[in-house]
Coordinates of C-alpha atoms in Angstrom, one line a residue:
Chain A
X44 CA -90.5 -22.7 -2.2
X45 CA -90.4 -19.0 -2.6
X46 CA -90.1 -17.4 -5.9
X47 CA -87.9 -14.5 -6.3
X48 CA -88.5 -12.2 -9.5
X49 CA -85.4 -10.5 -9.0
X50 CA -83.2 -12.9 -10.0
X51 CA -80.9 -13.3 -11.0
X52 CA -78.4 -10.5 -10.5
X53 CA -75.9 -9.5 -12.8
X54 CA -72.6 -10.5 -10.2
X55 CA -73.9 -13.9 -9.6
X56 CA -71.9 -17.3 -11.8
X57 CA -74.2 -19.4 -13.8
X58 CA -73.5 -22.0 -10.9
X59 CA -75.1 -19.7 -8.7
X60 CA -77.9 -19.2 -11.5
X61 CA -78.7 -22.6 -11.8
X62 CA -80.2 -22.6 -7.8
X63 CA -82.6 -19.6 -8.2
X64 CA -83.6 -20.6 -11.2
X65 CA -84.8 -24.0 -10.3
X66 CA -86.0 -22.4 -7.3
X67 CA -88.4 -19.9 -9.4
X68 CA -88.9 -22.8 -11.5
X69 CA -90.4 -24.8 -8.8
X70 CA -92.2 -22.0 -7.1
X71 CA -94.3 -21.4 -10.5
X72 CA -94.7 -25.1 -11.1
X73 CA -96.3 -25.2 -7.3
X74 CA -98.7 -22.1 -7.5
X75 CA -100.1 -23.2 -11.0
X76 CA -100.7 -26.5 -9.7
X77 CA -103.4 -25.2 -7.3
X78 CA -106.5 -24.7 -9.4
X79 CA -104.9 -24.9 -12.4
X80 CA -103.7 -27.9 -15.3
X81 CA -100.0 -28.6 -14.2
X82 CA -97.3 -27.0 -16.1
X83 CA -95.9 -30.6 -16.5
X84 CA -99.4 -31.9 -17.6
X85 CA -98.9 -31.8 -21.7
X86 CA -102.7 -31.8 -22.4
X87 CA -105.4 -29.0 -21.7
X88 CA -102.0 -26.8 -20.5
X89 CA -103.4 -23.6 -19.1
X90 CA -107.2 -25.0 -18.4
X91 CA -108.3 -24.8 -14.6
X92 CA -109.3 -27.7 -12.8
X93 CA -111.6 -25.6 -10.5
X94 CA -111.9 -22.4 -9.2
X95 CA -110.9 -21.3 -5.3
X96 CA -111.7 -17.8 -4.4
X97 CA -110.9 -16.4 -1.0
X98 CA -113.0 -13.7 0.3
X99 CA -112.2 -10.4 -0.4
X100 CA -112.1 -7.9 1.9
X101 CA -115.0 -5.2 2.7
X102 CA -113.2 -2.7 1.3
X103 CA -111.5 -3.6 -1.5
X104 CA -112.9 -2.1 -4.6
X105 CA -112.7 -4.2 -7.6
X106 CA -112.1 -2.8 -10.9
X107 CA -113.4 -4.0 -13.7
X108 CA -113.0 -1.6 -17.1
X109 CA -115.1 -1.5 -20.1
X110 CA -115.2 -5.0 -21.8
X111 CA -114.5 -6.8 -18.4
X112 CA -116.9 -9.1 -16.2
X113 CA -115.7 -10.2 -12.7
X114 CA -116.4 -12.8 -10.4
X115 CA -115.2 -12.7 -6.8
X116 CA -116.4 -14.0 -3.4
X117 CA -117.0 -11.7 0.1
X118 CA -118.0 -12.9 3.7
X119 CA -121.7 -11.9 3.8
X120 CA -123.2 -11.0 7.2
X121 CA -125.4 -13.7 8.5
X122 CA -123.9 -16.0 5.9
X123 CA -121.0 -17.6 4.5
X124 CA -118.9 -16.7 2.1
X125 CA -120.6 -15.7 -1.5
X126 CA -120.1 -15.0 -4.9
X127 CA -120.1 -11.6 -6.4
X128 CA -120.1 -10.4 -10.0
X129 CA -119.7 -7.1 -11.5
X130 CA -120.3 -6.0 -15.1
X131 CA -118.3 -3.8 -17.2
X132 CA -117.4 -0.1 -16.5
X133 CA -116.9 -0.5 -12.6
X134 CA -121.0 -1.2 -12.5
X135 CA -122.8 -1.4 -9.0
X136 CA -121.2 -5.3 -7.7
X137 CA -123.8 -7.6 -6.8
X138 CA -124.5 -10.9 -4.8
X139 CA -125.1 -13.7 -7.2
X140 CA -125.4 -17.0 -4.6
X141 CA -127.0 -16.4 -1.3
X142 CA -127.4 -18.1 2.3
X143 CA -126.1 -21.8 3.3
X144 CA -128.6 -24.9 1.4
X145 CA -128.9 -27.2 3.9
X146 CA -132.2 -29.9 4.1
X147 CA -135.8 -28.9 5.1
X148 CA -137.7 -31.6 6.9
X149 CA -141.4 -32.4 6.2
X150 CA -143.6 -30.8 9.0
X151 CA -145.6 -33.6 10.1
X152 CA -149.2 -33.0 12.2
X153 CA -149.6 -35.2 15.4
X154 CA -149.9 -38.6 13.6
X155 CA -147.2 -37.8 11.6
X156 CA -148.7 -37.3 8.7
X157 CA -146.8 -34.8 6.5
X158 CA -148.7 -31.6 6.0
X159 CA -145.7 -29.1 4.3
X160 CA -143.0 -30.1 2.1
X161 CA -140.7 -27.1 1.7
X162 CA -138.0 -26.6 -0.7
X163 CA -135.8 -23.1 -1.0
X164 CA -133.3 -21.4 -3.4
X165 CA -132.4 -18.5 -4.4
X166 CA -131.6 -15.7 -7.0
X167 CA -128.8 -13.0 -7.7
X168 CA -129.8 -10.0 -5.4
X169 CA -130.2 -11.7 -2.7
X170 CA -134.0 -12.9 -3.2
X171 CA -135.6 -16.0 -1.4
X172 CA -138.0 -18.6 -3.1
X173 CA -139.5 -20.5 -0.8
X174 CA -141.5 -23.5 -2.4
X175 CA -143.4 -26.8 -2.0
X176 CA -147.0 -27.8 -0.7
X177 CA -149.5 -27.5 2.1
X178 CA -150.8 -31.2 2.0
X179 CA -153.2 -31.8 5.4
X180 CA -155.3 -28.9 7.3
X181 CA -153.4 -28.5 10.6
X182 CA -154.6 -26.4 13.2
X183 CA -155.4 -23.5 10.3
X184 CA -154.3 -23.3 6.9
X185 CA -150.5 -21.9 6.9
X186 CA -147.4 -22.2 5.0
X187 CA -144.5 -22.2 7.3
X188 CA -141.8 -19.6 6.3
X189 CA -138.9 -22.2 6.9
X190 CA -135.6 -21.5 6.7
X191 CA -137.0 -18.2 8.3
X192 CA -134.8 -16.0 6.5
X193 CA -137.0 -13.5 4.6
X194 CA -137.1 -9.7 6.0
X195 CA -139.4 -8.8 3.3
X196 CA -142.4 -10.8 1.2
X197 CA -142.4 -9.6 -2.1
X198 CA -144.6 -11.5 -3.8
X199 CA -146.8 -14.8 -3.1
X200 CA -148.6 -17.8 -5.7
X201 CA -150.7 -20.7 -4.9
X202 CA -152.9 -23.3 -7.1
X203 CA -154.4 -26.0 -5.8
X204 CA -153.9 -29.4 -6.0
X205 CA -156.2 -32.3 -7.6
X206 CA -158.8 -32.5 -9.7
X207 CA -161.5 -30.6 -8.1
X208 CA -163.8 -29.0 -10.3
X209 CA -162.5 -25.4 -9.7
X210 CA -163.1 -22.2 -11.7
X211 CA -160.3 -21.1 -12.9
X212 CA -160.6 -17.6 -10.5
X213 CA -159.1 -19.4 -7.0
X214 CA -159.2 -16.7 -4.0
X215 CA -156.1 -16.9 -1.9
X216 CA -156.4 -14.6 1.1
X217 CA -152.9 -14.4 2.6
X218 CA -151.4 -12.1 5.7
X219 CA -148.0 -12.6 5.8
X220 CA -146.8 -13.0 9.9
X221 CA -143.4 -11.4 10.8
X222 CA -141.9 -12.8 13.9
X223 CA -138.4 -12.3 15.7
X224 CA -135.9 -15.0 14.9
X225 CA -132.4 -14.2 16.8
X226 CA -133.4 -10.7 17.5
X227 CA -133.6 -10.7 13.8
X228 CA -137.7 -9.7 12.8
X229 CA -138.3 -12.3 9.9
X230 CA -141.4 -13.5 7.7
X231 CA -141.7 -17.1 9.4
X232 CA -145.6 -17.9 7.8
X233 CA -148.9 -17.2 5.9
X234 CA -152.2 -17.6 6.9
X235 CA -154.3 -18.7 4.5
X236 CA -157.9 -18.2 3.6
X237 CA -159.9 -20.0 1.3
X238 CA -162.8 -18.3 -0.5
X239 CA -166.0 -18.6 2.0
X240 CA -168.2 -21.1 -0.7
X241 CA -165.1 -23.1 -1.0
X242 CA -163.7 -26.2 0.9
X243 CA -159.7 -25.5 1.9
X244 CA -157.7 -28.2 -0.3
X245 CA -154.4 -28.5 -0.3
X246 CA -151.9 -26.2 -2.9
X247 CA -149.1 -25.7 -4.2
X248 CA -147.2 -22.5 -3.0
X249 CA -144.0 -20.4 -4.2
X250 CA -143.3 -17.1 -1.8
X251 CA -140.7 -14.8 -3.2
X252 CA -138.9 -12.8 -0.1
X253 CA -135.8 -10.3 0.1
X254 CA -132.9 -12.0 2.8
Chain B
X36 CA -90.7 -5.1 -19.6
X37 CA -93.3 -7.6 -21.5
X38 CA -92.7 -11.6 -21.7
X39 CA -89.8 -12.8 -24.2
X40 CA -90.0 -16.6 -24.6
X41 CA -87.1 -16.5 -27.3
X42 CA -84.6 -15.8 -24.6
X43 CA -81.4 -16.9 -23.7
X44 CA -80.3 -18.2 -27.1
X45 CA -77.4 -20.5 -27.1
X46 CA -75.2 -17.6 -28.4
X47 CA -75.8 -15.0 -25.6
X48 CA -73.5 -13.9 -23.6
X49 CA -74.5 -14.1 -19.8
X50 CA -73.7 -10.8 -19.0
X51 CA -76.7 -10.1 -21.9
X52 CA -79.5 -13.0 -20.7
X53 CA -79.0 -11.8 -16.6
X54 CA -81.4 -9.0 -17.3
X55 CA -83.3 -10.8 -20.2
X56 CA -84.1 -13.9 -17.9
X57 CA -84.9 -11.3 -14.7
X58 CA -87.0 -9.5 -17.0
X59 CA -89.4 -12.6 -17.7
X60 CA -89.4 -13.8 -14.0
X61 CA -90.8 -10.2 -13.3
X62 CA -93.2 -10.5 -16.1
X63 CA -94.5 -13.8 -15.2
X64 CA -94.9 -12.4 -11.4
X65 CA -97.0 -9.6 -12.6
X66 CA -99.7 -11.3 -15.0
X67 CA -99.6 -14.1 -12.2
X68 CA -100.8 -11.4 -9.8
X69 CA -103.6 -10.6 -12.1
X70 CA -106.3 -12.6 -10.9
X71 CA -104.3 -14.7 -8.8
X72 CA -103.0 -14.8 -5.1
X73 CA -99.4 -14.1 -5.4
X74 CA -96.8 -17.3 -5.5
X75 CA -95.4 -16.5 -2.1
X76 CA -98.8 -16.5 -0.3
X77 CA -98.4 -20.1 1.7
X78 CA -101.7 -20.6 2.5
X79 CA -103.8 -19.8 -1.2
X80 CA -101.2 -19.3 -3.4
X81 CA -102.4 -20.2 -7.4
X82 CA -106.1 -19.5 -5.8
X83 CA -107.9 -16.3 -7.4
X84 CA -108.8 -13.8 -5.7
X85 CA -111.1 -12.4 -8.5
X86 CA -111.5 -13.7 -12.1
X87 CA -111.6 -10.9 -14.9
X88 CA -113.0 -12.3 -18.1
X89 CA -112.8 -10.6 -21.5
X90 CA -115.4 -11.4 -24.5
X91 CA -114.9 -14.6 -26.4
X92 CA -116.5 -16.3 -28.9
X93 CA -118.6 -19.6 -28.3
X94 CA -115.5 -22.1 -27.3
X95 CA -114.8 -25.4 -28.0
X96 CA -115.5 -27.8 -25.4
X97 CA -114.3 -31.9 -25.1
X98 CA -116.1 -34.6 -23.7
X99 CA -114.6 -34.0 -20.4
X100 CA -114.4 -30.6 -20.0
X101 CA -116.8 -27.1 -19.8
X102 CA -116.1 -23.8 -20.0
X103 CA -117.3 -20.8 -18.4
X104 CA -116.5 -17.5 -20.3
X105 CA -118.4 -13.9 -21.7
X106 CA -119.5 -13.0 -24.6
X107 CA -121.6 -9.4 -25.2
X108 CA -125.2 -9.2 -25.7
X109 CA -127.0 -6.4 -26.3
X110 CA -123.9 -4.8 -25.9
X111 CA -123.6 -5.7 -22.3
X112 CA -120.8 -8.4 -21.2
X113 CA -122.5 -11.5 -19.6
X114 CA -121.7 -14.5 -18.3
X115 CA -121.8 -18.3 -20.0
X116 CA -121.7 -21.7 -19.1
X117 CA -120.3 -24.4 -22.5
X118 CA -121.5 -27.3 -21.4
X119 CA -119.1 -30.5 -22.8
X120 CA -118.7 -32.0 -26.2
X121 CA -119.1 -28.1 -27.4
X122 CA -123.0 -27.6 -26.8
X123 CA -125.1 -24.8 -26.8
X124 CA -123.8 -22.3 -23.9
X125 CA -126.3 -21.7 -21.3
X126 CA -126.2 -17.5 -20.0
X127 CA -126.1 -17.5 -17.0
X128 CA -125.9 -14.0 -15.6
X129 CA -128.6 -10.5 -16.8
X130 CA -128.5 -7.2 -16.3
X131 CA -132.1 -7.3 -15.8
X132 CA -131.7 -7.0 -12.1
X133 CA -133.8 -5.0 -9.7
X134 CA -133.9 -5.8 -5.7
X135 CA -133.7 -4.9 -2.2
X136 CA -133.8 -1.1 -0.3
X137 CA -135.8 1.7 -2.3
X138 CA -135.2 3.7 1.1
X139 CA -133.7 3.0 4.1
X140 CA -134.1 4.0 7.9
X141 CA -136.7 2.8 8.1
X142 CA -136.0 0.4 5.8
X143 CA -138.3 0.0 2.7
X144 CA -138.3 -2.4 0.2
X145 CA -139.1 -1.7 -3.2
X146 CA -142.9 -3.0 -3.8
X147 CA -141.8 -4.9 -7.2
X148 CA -138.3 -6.5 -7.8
X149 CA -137.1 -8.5 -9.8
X150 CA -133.8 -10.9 -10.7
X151 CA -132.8 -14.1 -13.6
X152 CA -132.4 -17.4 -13.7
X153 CA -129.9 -18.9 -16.3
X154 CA -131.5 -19.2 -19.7
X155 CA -131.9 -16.4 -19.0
X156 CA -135.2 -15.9 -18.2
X157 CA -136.3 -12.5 -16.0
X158 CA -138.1 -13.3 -12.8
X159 CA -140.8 -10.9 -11.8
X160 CA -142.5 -10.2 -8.2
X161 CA -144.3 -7.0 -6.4
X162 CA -147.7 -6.1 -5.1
X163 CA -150.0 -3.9 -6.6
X164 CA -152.2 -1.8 -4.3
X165 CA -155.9 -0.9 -5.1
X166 CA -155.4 -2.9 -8.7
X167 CA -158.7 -3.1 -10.7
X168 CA -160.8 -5.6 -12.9
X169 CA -159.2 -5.2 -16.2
X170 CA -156.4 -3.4 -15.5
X171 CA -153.3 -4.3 -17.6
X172 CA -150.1 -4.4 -16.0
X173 CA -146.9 -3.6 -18.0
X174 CA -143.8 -5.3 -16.3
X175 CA -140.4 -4.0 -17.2
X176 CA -137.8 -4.5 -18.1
X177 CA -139.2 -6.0 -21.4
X178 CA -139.7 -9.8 -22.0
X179 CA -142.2 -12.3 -23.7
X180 CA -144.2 -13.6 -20.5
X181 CA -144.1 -17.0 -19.9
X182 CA -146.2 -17.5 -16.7
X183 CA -148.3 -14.7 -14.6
X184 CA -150.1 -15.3 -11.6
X185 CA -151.9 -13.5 -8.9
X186 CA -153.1 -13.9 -5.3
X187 CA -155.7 -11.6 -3.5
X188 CA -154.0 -10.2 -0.2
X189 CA -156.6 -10.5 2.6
X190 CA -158.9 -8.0 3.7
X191 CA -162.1 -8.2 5.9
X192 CA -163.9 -6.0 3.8
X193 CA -164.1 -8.0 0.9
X194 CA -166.4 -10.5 0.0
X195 CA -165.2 -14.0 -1.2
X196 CA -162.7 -12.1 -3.6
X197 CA -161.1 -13.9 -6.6
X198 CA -158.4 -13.0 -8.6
X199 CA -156.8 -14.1 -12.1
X200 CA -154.7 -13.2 -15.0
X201 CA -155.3 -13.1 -19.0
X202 CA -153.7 -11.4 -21.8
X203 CA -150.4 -12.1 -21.3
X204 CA -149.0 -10.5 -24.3
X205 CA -144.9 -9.6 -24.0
X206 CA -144.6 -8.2 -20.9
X207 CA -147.7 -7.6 -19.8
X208 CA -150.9 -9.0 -18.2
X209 CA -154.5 -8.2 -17.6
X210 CA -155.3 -8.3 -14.3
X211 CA -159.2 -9.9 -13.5
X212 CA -161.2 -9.8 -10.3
X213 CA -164.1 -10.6 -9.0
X214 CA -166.3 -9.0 -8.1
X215 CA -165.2 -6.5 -10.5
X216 CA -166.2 -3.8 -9.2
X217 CA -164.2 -3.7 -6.1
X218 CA -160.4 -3.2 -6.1
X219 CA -158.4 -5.4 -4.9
X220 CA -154.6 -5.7 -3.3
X221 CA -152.8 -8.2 -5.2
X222 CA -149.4 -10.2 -5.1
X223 CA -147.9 -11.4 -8.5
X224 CA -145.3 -13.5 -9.8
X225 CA -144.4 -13.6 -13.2
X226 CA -141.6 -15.1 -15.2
X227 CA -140.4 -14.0 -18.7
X228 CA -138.4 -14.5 -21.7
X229 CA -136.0 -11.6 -23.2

């Protein structure tokens, strides 16, 4: 149903009216059915039920004057599509979700005996955590970069796991390894060494990266 | 022309409510296209295609509902999540929000960044080069540390090196190594309160 706000003209009859009014009528009760609490609904009128936002596109410019904050959603490179905000005062937009979530599998040594668990998320300006545990020694002490997806380490933390005696001053040695993943170079592991008077043990890891 | 919901009475004349009643249809188009894709749009139409908020004050939220709206702090509009039955709203957005390219082609990344989590709570990450035994390091912007930690980035030359935090006091941290009298390049992670 298409709704016309230029009706209706002064020549038509109220017979004639009647059409494009119910016609306008229904058009508005269709569009504010999508996302939104029916127009017919009598409770919570004017409340959404969800939100759907299609992309916007590259170069559209949102405005957003002093006292606003927007929301919207762009096709990211690489990616799906995202959500953006932007504060007040037509400030610098930024990406607040980032990347597809999809499951990471346990990487298993050659019994199959799980020696990474690997969780991932991420924060507003497009920043990686990549978290979990390295459980078993595999052929060398490494956390696997998985989904490889980081152009940039910015920062890595470890602390062992179990009850071992430690002192409190741990010494992670870690060289980050970049490799080329779809002709894209990415961060895909860490070596890591243990101090030299110290047996490797398993640990607990969190690697913060730029996508 | 703004919106008139008083309009036709039963006493108008038609030739007087014709460009009263066109007058609301054209009103209700235009704040409809604020925010939203436009009625006629087949394929998205009631969808948004951004959402504007303005500042409100805590709302009031049933047992089957929650609300997502703005409200300033620090003079700075930011974003909230009102969780039902009207409980404490979560922020979820900060302006404390530094990532990504210092300089590009090639491209460098800036050595320490940092982003939020909803709480909010500041998340801090970056390497220090040459850092040494005692030194304290400041993080900005400002917050009351929660959690710092550091890892010693490998280099041959050093001799089992070990690495540590102390002090954290607001926003800062005293970095520790051993031995202390070699410096050391360091990664740390640290995540804060405002």
């Amino acid at each position: 149903m298409t709704f016309n706000a230029d009706t209706p003209t002064v020549q038509t009859t109220f017979d004639q009216w009647q059409v494009s009014f119910q016609k306008n009528f229904q058009a508005m009760s269709d569009s504010f059915k999508v996302n939104h609490v029916a127009l017919e609904d009598p409770s919570k009128t004017g409340n959404h039920n969800l939100l759907q936002m299609p992309e916007q596109p590259e170069d559209r410019k949102i405005q957003t004057n002093i006292g606003d904050f927007a929301i919207f959603t762009r096709l990211v490179e690489d990616q799906t599509d995202q959500v953006f905000m932007q504060y007040e005062g037509n400030q610098p937009e930024f990406q607040y979700t980032n990347y597809q979530l999809y499951s990471i599998k346990d990487r298993l040594d050659n019994n199959k005996n799980v020696i990474q668990k690997t969780y991932f998320t991420t924060l507003p300006g497009n920043l990686m955590l990549i978290f979990g545990s390295v459980l078993r020694k595999g052929s060398k002490w490494q956390i696997r970069l998985t989904p490889p997806a980081m152009k940039n380490i910015i920062s890595v933390n470890m602390t062992l796991i179990g009850t071992f005696p430690v002192a409190p001053a741990i010494a992670y040695e870690v060289t980050p390894i970049k490799n080329t993943v779809d002709e894209v170079d990415y961060f895909t592991s860490i070596d890591i060494m243990f101090q030299k008077d110290r047996d490797a043990k398993p640990f607990y890891y969190l690697v913060m990266g730029n996508t | 022309m703004s919106y008139n919901s008083n309009i036709p009475q039963g006493t108008d004349p038609m030739i007087k409510s014709q460009g009263q009643i066109r007058a609301n249809y054209q009103a209700i188009n235009r704040v409809f296209l604020e925010n939203h894709v436009q009625m006629n749009n087949d394929e998205f139409k009631g969808m948004h295609d951004i959402v504007n908020f303005r500042a409100q004050p805590d709302p009031t939220t049933s047992a089957t509902q929650i609300a997502l709206f703005t409200n300033l702090v620090g003079g700075q509009t930011q974003l909230f999540y009102s969780p039902s039955n009207s409980q404490t709203p979560i922020q979820l957005t900060s302006s404390a929000l530094s990532t990504g390219l210092q300089s590009t082609n090639p491209d460098i990344y800036l050595p320490e960044q940092y982003s939020f989590l909803p709480g909010p709570f500041i998340v801090y990450g970056g390497k220090i080069t040459g850092a040494v035994d005692g030194q304290v390091k400041v993080l900005a912007p400002t917050s009351t540390l929660l959690y710092a930690g550091v890892v010693t980035i490998f280099k041959t030359a050093l001799n089992n090196p070990q690495s540590f935090t102390s002090n954290l006091v607001g926003s800062s941290f005293t970095i520790n190594l051993l031995p202390n009298t070699t410096p050391q390049d360091i990664y740390y992670f640290a995540i804060g309160k405002p």
